Tab-separated table of C-alpha atoms in Angstrom:
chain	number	residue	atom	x	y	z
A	1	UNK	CA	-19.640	-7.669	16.716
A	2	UNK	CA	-20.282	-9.168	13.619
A	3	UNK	CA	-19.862	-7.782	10.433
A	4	UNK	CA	-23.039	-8.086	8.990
A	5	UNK	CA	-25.178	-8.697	12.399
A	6	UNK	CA	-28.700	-11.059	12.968
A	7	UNK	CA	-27.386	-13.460	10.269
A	8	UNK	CA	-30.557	-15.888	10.653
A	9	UNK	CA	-31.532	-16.593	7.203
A	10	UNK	CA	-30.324	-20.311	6.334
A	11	UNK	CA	-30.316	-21.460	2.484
A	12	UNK	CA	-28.379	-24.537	1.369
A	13	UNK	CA	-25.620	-24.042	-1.566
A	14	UNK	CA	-25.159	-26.692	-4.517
A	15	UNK	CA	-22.328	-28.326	-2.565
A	16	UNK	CA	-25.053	-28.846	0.094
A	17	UNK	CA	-23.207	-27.264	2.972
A	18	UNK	CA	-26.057	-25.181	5.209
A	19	UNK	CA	-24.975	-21.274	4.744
A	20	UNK	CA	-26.074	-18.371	7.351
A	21	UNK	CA	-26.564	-15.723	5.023
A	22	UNK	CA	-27.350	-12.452	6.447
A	23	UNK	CA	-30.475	-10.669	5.481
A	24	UNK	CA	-29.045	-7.788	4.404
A	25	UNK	CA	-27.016	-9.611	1.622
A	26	UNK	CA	-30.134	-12.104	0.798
A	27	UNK	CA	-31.072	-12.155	-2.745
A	28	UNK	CA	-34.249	-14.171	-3.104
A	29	UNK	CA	-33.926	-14.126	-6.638
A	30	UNK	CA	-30.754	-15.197	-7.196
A	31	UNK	CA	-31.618	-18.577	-5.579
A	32	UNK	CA	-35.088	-18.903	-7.016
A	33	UNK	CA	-34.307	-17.930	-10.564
A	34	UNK	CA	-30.527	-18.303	-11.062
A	35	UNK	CA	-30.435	-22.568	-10.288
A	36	UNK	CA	-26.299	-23.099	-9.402
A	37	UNK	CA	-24.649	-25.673	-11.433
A	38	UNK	CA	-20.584	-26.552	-11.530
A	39	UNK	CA	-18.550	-27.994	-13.991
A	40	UNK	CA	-17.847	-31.653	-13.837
A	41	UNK	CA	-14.350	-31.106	-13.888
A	42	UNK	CA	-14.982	-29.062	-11.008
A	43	UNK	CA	-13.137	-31.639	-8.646
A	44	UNK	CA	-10.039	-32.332	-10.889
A	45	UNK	CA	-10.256	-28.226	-11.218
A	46	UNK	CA	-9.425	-27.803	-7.491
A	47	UNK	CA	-6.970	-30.606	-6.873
A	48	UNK	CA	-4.525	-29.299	-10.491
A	49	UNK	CA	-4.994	-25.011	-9.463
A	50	UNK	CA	-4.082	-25.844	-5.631
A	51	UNK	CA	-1.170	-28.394	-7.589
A	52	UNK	CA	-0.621	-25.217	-9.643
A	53	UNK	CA	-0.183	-22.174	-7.331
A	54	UNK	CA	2.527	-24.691	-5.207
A	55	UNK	CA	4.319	-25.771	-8.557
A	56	UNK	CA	4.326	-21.548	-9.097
A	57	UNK	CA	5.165	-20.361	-5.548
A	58	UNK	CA	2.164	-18.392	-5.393
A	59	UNK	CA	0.986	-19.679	-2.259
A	60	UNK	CA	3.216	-21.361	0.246
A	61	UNK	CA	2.568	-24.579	0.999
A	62	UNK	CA	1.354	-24.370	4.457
A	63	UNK	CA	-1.452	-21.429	2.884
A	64	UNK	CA	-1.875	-23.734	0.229
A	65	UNK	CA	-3.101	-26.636	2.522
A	66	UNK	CA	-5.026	-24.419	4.843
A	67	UNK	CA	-6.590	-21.875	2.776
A	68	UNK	CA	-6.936	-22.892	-0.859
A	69	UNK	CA	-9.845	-24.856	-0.728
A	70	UNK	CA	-11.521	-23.130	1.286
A	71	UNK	CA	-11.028	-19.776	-0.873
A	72	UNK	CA	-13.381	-21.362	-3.338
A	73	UNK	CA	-11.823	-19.834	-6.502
A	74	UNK	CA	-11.874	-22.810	-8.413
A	75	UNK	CA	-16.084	-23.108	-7.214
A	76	UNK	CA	-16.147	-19.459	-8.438
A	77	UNK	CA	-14.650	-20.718	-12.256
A	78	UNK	CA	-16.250	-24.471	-12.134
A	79	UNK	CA	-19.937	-22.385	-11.190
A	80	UNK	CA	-19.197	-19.662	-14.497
A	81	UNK	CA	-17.885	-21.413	-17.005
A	82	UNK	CA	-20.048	-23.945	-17.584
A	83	UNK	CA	-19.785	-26.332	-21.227
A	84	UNK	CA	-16.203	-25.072	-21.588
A	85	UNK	CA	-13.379	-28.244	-22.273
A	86	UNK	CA	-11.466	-29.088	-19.536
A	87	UNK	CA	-8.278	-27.394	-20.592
A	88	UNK	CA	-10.000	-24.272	-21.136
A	89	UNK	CA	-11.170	-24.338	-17.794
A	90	UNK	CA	-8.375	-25.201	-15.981
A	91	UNK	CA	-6.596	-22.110	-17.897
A	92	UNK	CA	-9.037	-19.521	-16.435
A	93	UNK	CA	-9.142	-21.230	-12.894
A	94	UNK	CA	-5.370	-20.735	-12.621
A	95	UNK	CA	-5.937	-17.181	-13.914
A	96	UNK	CA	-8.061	-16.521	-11.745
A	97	UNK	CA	-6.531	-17.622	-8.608
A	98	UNK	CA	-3.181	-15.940	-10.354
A	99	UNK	CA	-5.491	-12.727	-10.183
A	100	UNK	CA	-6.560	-12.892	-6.396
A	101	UNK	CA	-2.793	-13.270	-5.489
A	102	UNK	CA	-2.201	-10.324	-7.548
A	103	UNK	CA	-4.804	-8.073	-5.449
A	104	UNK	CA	-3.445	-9.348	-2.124
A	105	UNK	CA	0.157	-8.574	-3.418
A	106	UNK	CA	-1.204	-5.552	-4.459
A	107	UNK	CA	-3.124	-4.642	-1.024
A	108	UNK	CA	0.023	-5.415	0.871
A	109	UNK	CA	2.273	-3.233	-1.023
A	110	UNK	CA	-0.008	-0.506	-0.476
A	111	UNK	CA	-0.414	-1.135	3.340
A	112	UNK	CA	3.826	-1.186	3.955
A	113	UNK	CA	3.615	1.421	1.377
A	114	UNK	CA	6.082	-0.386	-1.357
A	115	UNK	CA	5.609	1.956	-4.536
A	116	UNK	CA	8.784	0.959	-5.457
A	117	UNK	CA	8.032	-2.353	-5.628
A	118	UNK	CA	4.729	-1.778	-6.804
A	119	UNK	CA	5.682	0.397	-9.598
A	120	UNK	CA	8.497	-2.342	-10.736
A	121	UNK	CA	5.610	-4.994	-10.902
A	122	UNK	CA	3.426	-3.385	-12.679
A	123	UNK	CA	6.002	-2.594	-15.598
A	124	UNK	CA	7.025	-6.646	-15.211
A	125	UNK	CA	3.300	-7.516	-15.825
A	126	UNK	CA	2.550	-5.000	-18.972
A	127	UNK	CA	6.062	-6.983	-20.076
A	128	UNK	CA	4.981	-10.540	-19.466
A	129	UNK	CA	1.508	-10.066	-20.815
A	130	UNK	CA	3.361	-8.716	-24.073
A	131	UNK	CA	5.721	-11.620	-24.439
A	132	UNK	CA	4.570	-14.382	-21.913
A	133	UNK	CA	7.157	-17.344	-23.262
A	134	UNK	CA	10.061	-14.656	-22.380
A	135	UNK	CA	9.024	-14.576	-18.617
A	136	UNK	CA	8.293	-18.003	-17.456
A	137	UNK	CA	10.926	-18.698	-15.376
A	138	UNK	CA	10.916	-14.758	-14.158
A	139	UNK	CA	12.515	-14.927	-10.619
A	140	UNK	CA	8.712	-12.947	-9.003
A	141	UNK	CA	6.560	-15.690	-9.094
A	142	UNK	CA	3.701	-13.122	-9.885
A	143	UNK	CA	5.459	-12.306	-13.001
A	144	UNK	CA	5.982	-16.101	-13.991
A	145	UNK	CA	2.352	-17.196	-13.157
A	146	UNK	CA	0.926	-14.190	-15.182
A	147	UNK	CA	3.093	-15.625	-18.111
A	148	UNK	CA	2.267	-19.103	-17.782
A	149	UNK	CA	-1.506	-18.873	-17.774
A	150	UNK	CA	-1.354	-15.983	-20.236
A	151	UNK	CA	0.400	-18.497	-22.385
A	152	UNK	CA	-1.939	-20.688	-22.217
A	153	UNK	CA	-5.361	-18.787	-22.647
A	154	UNK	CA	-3.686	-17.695	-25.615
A	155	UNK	CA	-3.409	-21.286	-27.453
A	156	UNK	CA	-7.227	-21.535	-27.718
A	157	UNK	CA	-8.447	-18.946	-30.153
A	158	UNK	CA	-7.026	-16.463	-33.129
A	159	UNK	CA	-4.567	-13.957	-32.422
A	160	UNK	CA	-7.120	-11.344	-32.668
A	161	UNK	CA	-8.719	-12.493	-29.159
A	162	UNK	CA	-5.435	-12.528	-27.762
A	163	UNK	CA	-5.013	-8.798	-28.778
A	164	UNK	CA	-8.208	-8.163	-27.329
A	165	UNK	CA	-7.666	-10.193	-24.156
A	166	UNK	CA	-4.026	-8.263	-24.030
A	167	UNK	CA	-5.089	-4.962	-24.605
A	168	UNK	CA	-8.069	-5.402	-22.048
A	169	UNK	CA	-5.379	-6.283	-18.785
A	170	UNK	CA	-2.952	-4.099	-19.658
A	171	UNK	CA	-5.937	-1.289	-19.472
A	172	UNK	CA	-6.687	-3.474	-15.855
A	173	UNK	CA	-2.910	-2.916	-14.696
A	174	UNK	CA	-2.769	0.716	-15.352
A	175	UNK	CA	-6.635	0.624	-13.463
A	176	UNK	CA	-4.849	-1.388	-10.187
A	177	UNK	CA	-1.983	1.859	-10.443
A	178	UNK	CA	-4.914	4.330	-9.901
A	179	UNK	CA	-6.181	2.131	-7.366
A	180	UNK	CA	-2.746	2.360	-5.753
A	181	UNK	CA	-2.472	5.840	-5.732
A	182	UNK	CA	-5.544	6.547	-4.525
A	183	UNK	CA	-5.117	4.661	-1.271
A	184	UNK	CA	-1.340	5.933	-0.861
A	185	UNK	CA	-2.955	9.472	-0.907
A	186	UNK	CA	-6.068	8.200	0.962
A	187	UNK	CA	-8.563	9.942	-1.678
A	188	UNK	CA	-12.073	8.186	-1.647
A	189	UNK	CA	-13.143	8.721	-5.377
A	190	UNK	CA	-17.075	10.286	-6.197
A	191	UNK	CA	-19.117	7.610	-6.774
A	192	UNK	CA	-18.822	7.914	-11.162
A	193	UNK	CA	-15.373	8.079	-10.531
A	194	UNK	CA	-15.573	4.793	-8.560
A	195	UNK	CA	-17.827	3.429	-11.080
A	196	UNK	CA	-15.927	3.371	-13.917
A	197	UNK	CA	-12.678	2.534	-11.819
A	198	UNK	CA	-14.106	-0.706	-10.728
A	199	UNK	CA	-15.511	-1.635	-14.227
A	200	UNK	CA	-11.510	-2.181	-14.581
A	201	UNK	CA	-9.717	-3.206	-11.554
A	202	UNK	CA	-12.816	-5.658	-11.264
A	203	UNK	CA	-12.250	-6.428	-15.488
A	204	UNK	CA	-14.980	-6.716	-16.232
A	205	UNK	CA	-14.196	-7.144	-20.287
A	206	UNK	CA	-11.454	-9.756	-19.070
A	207	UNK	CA	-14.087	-12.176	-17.652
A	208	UNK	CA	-16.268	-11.556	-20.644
A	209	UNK	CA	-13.414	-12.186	-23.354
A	210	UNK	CA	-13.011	-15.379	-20.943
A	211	UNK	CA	-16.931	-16.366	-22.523
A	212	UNK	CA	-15.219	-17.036	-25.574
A	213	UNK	CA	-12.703	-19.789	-25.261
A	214	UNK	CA	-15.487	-21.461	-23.312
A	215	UNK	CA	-18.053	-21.109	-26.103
A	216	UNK	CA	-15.054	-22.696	-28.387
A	217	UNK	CA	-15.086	-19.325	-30.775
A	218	UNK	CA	-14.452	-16.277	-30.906
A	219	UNK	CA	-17.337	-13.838	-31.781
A	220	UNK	CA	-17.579	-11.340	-34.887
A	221	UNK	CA	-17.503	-7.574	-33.585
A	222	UNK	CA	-21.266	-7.220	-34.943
A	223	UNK	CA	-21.695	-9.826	-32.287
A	224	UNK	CA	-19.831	-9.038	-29.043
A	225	UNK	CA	-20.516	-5.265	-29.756
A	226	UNK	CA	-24.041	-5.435	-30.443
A	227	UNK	CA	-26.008	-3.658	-27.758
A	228	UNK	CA	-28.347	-6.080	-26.008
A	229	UNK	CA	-24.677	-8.215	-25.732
A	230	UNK	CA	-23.173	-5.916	-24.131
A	231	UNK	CA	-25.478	-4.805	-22.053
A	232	UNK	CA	-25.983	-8.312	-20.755
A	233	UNK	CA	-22.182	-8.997	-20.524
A	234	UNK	CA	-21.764	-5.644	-18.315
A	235	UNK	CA	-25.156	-6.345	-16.083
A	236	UNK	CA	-23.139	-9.712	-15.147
A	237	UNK	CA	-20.359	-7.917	-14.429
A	238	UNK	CA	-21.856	-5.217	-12.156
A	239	UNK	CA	-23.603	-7.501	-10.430
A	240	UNK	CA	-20.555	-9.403	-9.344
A	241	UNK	CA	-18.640	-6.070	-8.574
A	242	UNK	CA	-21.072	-4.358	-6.278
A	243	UNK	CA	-22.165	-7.901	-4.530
A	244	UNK	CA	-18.670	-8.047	-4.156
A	245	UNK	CA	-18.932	-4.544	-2.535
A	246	UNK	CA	-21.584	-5.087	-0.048
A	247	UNK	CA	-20.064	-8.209	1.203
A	248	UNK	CA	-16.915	-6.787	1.390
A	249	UNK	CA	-17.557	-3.741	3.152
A	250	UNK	CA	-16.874	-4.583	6.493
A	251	UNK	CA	-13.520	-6.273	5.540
A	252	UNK	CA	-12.357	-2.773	3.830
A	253	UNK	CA	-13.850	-0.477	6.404
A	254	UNK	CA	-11.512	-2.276	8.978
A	255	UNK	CA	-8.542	-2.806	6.268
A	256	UNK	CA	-8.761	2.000	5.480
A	257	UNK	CA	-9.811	0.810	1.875
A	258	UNK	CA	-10.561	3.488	-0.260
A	259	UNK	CA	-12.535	1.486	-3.117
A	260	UNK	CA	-16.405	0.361	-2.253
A	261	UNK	CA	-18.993	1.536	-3.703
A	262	UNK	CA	-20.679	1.953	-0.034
A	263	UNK	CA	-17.347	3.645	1.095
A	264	UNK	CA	-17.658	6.450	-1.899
A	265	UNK	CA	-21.747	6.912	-1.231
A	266	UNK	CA	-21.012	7.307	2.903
A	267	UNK	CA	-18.561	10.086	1.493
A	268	UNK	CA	-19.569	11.946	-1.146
A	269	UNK	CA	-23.612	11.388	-0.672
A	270	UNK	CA	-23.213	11.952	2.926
A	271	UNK	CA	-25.220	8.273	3.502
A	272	UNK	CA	-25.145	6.797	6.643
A	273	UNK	CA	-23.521	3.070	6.770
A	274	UNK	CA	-27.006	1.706	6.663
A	275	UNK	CA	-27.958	4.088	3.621
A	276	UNK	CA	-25.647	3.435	2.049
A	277	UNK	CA	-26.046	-0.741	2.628
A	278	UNK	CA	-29.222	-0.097	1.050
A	279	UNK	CA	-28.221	2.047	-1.943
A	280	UNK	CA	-25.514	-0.964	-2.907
A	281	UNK	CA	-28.269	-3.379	-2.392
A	282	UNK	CA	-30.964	-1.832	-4.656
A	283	UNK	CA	-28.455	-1.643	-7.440
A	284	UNK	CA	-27.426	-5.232	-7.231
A	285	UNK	CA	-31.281	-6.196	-7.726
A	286	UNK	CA	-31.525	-3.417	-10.373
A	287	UNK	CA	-28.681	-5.376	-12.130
A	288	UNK	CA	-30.845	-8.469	-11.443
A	289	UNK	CA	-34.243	-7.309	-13.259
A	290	UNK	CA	-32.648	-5.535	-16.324
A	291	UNK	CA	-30.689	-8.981	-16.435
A	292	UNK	CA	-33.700	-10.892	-17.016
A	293	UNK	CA	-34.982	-8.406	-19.605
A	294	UNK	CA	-31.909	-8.231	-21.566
A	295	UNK	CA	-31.333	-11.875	-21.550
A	296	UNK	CA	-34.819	-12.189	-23.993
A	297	UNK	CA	-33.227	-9.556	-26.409
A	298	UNK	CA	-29.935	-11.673	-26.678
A	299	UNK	CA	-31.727	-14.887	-27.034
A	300	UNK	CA	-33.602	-13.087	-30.165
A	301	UNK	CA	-30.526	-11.928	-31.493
A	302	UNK	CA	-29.507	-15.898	-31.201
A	303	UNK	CA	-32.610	-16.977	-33.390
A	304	UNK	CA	-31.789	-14.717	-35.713
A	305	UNK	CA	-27.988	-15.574	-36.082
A	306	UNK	CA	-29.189	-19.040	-36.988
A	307	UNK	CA	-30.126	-18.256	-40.622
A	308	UNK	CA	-29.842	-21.858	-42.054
A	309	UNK	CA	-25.959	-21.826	-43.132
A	310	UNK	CA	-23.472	-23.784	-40.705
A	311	UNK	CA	-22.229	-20.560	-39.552
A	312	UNK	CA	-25.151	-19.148	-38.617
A	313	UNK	CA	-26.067	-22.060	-36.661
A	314	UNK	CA	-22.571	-22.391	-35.036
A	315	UNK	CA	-22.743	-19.004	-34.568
A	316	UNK	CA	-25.945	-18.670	-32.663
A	317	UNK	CA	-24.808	-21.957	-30.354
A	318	UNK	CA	-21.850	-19.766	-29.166
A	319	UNK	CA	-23.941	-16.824	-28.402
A	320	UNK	CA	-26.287	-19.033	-26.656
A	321	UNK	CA	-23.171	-20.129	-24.370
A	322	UNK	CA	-21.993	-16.886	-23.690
A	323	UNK	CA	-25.355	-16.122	-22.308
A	324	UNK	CA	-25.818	-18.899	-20.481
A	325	UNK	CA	-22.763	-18.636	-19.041
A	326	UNK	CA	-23.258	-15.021	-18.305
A	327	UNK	CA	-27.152	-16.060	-15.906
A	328	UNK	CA	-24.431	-18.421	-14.533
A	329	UNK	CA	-22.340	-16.034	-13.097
A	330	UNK	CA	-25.067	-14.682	-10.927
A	331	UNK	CA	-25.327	-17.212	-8.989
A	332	UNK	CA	-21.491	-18.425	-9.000
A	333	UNK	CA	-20.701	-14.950	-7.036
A	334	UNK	CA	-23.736	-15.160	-5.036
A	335	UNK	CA	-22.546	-18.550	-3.659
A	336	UNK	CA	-18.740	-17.617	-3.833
A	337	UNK	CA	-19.079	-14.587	-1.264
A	338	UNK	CA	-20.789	-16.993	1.071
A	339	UNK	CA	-18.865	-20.212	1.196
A	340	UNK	CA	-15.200	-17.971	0.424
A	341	UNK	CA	-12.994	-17.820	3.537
A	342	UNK	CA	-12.149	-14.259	1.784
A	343	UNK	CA	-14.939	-12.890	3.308
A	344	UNK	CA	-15.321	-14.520	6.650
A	345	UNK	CA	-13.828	-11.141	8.678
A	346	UNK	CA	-15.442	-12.132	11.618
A	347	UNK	CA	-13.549	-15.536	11.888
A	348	UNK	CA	-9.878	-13.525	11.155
A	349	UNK	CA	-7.146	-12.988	14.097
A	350	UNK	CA	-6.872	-9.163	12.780
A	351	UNK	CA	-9.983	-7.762	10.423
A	352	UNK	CA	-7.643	-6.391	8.407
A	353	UNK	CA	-5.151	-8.161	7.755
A	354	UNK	CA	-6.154	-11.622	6.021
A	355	UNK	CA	-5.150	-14.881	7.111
A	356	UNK	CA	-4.673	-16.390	4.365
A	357	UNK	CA	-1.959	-13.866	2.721
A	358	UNK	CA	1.881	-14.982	2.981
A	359	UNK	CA	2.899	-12.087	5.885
A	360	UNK	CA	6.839	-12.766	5.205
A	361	UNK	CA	7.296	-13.209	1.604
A	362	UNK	CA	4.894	-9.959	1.285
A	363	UNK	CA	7.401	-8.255	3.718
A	364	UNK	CA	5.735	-7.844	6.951
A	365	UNK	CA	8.559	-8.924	8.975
């Protein structure tokens, strides 16, 4: 049966491939009011990250050839970070796809339950995030990717983004141990416990920081920490993390997951499946309409950052383009969880176990 059943609803994405998308997961709005763009680059983008996890032995080749583009991370990247230089964007792409590895390295250690060589990992990454030139050519080629795009997200702004942007993962990796434990022990967390959980295994702060180098500055405190900022820069984020969720769902009811927000309502608020497909929904629109509020009190805040000096103005540009870029990632991960092979359970051999993940170099001999 299909995951998410009576999928009749037919919209066309910016790539112009024809998409089923199931009612249930249907966001009017998103395709109304959040237009999809991509990055020019966006074709160069795919060709140097699939270039990029071979040259890094993320991927093996044959997953590479077969899977890669069809993943759609770099569409996920090339649809976000819009107006950022080419460099800059192929940095995050790479990090990106670098971080999806991670979480299916991660998911298989927990399903042959490797803590050991979970645990070693995670102490490797805190180390190559620290000191990414010293663990380049690190024999885990998790470890060595991590350093090499670390390294090079770093070149683009002052050392106090790279601080931030450091401090931010390592809070992610300890987030991914939790994560870890929780499905070794099998405990479903309440659904605040889950909330703020996801805020960090889905870093949320890491994809904002990301606004930066794409905006070509890094912005003052006063600035990123100003509430109607924030509050737009988190909206984003939820949005993508519990979208994520109800898409998802099937795929981590049939893999035991322990982490969806649907999973910790059918738990702890006794919802049925349906409920609680419902209760995931509503707060992805919520996310939506407090979006489109928020977005006019940022854009005020821009007007008045522009106060006639060439700092101002510069100042209010870059604000501007982290907002921007924020509306953009609406529809990016609207379009991502429908074009993705990632979540296309119904088309996989074994619902749990995805197709696309390297089986013997994760162990599963």
């Amino acid at each position: 049966m299909p995951a998410f059943p009576y999928s009749t609803t037919y919209r066309t994405a910016a790539t112009g491939t024809a998409l089923a998308v199931p009612p249930s997961l249907f966001l009017p709005v998103i395709e109304t009011a959040f237009p999809r763009r991509l990055h020019p680059y966006w074709p160069r983008l795919q060709e140097k990250t699939r270039s990029w996890l071979l040259e890094k032995r993320l991927m093996p080749a044959d997953k590479v050839a077969e899977y890669a583009d069809g993943l759609c991370y770099t569409d996920l990247m090339a649809g976000y970070y819009l107006g950022a230089p080419d460099e800059v964007l192929q940095a995050i792409a790479d990090y990106s796809a670098w971080f999806f590895v991670w979480d299916d390295r991660h998911d298989r250690d927990v399903v042959h339950d490797r803590a050991a060589d979970w645990w070693q990992l995670r102490f490797r990454l805190h180390a190559a995030l620290d000191s990414p030139a010293g663990h380049l050519h690190h024999e885990d080629p998790l470890v060595a990717g991590l350093a090499d795009s670390a390294g090079r997200l770093f070149s683009f702004l002052p050392a106090t983004w790279n601080a931030r942007f450091a401090r931010h993962f390592h809070t992610v990796i300890e987030a991914y141990d939790r994560e870890f434990r929780n499905r070794v022990e099998g405990r479903i967390p309440t659904v605040e416990e889950y909330l703020a959980l996801r805020r960090l295994t889905f870093a949320h702060w890491i994809w904002t920081d990301l606004l930066e180098p794409a905006a070509g500055r890094e912005l003052p405190d006063p600035v990123r920490k100003h509430p109607a900022y924030r509050r737009a820069a988190l909206l984003s984020q939820e949005f993508a993390a519990w979208y994520n969720d109800l898409c998802s769902l099937p795929k981590e009811i049939a893999g035991d997951e322990v982490h969806n927000l649907g999973i910790s309502l059918i738990t702890h608020e006794g919802l049925t499946l349906e409920e609680a497909v419902k209760e995931v929904r509503r707060r992805v629109e919520d996310c939506v309409s407090e979006f489109l509020a928020v977005e006019k009190e940022v854009l005020r805040l821009a007007d008045r950052l522009a106060d006639g000096t060439v700092h101002g103005k510069e100042l209010s540009i870059a604000v501007r383009a982290c907002l921007g870029n924020m509306r953009n990632w609406f529809s990016s991960v609207y379009w991502f969880h429908h074009e993705s092979g990632r979540y296309m359970v119904d088309s996989w051999d074994d619902r749990s176990t995805p197709p696309y993940v390297d089986n013997e170099a994760a162990g599963e001999r």
